[in-house]
Structure formats: C-alpha cells, structure tokens
Short mmCIF file of C-alpha atoms in Angstrom, two decimals:
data_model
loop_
_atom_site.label_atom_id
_atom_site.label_comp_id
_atom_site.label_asym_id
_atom_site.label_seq_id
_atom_site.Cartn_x
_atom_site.Cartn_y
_atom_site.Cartn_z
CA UNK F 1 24.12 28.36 22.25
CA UNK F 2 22.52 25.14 21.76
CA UNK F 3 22.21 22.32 24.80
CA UNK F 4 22.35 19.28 24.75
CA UNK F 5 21.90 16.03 26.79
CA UNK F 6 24.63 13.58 27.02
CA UNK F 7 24.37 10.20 27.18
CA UNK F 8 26.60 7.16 27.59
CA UNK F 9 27.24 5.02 24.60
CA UNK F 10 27.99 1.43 24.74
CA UNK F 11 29.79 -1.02 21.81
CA UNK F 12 27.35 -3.22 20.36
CA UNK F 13 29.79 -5.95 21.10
CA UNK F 14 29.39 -5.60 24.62
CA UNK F 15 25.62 -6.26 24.28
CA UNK F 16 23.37 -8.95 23.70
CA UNK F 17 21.80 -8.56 19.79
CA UNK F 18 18.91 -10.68 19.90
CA UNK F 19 16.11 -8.71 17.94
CA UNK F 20 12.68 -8.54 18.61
CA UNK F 21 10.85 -9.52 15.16
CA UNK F 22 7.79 -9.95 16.95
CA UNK F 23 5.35 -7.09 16.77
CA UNK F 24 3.63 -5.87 20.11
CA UNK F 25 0.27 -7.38 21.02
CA UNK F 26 -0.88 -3.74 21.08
CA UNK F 27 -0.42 -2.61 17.91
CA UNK F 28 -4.13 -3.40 16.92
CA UNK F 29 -5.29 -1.23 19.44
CA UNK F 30 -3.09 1.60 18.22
CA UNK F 31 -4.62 4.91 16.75
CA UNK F 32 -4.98 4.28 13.05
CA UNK F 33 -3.21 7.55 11.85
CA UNK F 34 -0.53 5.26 12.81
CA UNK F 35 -0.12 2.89 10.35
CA UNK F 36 -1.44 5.51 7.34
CA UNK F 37 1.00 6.34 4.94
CA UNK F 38 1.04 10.33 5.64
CA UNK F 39 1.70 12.55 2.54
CA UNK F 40 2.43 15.23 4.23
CA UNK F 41 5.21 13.65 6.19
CA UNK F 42 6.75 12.01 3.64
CA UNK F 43 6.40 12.81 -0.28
CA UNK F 44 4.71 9.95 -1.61
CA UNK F 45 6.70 8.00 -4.40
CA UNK F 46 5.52 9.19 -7.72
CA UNK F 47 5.34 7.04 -11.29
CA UNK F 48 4.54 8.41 -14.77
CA UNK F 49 2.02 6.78 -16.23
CA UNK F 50 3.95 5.88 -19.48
CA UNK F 51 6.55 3.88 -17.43
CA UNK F 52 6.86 0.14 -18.39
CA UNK F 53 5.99 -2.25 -15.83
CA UNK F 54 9.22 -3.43 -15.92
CA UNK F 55 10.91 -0.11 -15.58
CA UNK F 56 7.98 0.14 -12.77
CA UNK F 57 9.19 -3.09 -10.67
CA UNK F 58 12.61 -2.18 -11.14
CA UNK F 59 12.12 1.46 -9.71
CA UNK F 60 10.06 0.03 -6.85
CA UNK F 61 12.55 -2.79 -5.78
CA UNK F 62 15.44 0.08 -5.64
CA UNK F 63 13.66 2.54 -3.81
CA UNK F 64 12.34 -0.04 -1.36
CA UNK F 65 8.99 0.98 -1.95
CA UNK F 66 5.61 -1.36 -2.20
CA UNK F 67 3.25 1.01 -3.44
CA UNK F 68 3.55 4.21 -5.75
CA UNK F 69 0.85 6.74 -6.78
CA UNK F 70 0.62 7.31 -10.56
CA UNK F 71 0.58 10.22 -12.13
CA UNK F 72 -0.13 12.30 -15.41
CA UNK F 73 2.95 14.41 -16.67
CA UNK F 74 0.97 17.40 -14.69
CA UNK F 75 1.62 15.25 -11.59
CA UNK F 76 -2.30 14.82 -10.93
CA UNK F 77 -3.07 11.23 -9.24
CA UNK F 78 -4.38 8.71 -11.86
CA UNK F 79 -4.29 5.68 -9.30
CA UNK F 80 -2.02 3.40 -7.14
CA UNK F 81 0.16 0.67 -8.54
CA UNK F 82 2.01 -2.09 -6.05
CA UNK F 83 4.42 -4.74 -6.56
CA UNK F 84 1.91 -7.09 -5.82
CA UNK F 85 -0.10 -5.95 -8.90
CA UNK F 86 2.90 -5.78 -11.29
CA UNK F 87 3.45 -9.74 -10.63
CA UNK F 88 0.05 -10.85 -10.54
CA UNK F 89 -2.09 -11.97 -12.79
CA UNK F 90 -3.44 -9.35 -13.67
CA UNK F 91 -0.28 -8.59 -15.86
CA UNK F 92 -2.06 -11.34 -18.10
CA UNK F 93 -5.38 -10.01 -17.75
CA UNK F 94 -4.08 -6.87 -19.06
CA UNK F 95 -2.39 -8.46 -22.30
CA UNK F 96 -5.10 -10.09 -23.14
CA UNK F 97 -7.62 -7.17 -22.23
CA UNK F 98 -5.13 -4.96 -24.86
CA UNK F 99 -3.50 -7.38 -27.24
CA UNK F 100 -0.56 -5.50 -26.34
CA UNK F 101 2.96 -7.68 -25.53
CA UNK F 102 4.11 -7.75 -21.59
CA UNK F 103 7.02 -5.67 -22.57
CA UNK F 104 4.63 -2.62 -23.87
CA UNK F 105 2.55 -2.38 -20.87
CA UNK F 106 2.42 0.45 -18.86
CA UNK F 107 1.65 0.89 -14.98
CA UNK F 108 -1.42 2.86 -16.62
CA UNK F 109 -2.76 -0.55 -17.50
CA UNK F 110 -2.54 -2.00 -14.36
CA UNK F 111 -2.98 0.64 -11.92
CA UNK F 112 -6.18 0.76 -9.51
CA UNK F 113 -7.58 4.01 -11.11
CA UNK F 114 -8.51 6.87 -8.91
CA UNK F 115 -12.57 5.69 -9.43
CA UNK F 116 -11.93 1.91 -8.50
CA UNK F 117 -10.24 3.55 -5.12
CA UNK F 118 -12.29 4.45 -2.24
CA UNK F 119 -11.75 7.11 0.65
CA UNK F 120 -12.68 8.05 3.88
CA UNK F 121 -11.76 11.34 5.81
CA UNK F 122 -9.57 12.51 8.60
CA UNK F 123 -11.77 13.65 11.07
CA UNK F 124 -13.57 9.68 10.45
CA UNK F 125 -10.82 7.94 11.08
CA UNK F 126 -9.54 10.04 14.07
CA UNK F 127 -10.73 7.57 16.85
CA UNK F 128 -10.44 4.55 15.45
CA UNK F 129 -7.95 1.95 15.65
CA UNK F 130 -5.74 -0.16 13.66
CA UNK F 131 -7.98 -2.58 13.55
CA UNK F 132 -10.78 -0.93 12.42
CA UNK F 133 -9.34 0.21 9.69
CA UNK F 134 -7.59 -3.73 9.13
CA UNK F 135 -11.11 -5.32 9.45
CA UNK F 136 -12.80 -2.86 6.82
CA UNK F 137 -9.85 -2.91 4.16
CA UNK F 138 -10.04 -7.11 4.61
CA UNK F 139 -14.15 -7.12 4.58
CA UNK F 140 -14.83 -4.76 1.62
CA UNK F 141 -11.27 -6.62 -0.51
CA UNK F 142 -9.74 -3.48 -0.77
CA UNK F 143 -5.80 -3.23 -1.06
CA UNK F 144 -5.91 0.70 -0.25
CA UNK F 145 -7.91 2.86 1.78
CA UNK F 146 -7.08 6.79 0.91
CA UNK F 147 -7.38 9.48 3.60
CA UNK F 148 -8.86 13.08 2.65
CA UNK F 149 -8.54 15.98 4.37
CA UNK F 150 -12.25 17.03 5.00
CA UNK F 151 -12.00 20.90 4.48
CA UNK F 152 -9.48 20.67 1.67
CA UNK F 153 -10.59 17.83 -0.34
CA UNK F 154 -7.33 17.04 -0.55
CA UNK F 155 -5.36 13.51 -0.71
CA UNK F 156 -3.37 13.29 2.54
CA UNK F 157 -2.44 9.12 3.13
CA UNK F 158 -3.68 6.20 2.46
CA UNK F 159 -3.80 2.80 4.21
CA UNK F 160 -1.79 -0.59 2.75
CA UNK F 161 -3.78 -3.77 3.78
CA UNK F 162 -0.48 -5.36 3.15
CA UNK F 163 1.32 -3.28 5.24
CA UNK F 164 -0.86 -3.02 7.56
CA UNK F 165 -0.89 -7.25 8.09
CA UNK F 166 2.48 -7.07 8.30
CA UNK F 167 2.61 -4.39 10.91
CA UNK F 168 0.27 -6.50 13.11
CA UNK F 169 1.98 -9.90 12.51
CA UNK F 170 -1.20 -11.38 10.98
CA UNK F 171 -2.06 -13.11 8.17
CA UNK F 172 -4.88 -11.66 5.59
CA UNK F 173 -7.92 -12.70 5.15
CA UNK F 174 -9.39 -11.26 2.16
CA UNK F 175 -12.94 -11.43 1.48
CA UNK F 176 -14.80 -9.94 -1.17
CA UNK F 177 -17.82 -10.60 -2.32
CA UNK F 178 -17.63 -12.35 -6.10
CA UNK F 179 -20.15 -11.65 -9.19
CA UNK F 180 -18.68 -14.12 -11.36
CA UNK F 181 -16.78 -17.21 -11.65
CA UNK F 182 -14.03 -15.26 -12.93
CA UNK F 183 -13.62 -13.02 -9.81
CA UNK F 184 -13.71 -15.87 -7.04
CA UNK F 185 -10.52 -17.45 -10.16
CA UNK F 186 -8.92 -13.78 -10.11
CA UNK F 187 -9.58 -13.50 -5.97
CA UNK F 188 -8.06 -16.58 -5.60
CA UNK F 189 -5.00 -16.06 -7.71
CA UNK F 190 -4.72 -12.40 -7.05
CA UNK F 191 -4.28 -13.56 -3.30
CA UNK F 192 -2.12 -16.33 -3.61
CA UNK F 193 0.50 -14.10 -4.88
CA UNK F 194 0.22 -11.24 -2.36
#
C-alpha cells in the first residue's frame, strides 16, 4: 500500500499571479552540473545529417529545442547544430563555400563538427560553478562546451553559452581572438544574430 502526503490545493483565482521572470542573484554561484545539458537524464535531440536546414529549423522550432546533436545513420555524433547557426550567416558562407543553393544544404554543412568542439571532463568540472564555466565558454568564443565521462570516454552533456546567459539573466560577451579580417566581419555578424 502506497502513502501519501496530502496537501491543500488552492484556485489560482484566489491567488495573486505575478511571476517572477527575474532569475536569482545566485544562480552564478550554482554548481555547474546545473546548467549542463545531461544526456543521461534526458535523450539528447538527434538530427540526420542529410536533413535540410530547413527541414532542420522546422524540427527544432516544434520540438522547442535550441540545439541538436548530429548524427550519421549509425547514430554516431558528427557535431552540434543550433538555431542560431541555421539563421546566421554562416548559411551564406556555406553556399558560397559549396556552390550549392540554400534549399540543398544540409545541417552537415553547417554543423560545428565533432573536431571544431572542445571538451572537458566530469570529475573537472565537479567544483566549479556556473560561472566558471560562463566565463570560459565567453573567453575562448565557444558556443558549446561538451562534458565526458573520464573512465568511459563517453559523451555525457554539454554546456549552451546561450543558455547558459539566459539562465543567469546576462547579456554575452563574446570574445574571441580574430586571425583575419574576415573573422572579427563573421564574429561580428555571427553575434549580432545570436
């Protein structure tokens, strides 16, 4: 026989529905497993590599997610793909990289591939705080940190900067060190439209 605890419910129309939107002044202080996107929690949101970028944003809009990780048709991770990437410039970038039309690219042409990501492990990241993790992602102009588990080798999270920002109520600040004209251009844009 199960037990329970009983409590006393109220109508909402009884009650005052002001909502807080602002997020607590503490939340940069909080463990970083915290804001990390945990794998094993929650079966991260999976996109062939084949589909169309349009097919891509349309997918992501109705399954309210930001990012997804891409994959090969053997479900191995080729890379991360986000809104933010699909209507950025780099959509242009890629035609003219390919000389292919909009309409024929893939999230495979887009996506930040598995070597452009970087990683740090679980047992590294077990002390630190939200804002560690925040200040590194913004310094180094990363958009995703993933977490491995150290004895497995395995992929088990990753950190969002965007997510992150918005968990903390604070706006980015981006910096990453340019080689080229064309990166500070691309940094510039590439922000403006996150």
């Amino acid at each position: 026989m199960s037990v329970y605890n009983a409590f006393a419910i109220q109508s909402v129309a009884e009650m005052p529905t002001n909502l807080q939107i602002e997020p607590t002044t503490d939340s940069l202080d909080n463990h970083a497993i915290d804001a990390m996107h945990a794998l094993n929690v929650q079966a991260p949101h999976m996109l062939d590599v084949e589909t169309s970028i349009d097919e891509a944003l349309l997918i992501l809009k109705r399954t309210h997610n930001r990012t997804s990780v891409v994959v090969d048709s053997y479900n191995n991770m080729l890379g991360l793909i986000s809104k933010a990437r699909l209507t950025s410039s780099y959509v242009l970038k890629a035609v003219a990289k390919t000389g292919l039309s909009r309409k024929d690219l893939t999230v495979g042409d887009l996506m930040i591939s598995k070597a452009n990501l970087k990683c740090v492990t679980d047992t590294s990241i077990k002390s630190a705080r939200v804002v560690d993790v925040l200040k590194m992602l913004e310094s180094e102009g990363h958009e995703h940190l993933l977490v491995v588990n150290a004895q497995s080798k395995t992929v088990i999270g990753y950190f969002d900067l965007i997510d992150m920002a918005k968990m903390v109520g604070r706006p980015l600040s981006q910096f990453k060190l340019a080689k080229s004209f064309t990166e500070i251009v691309d940094s510039l844009w590439h922000h403006n439209e996150i």
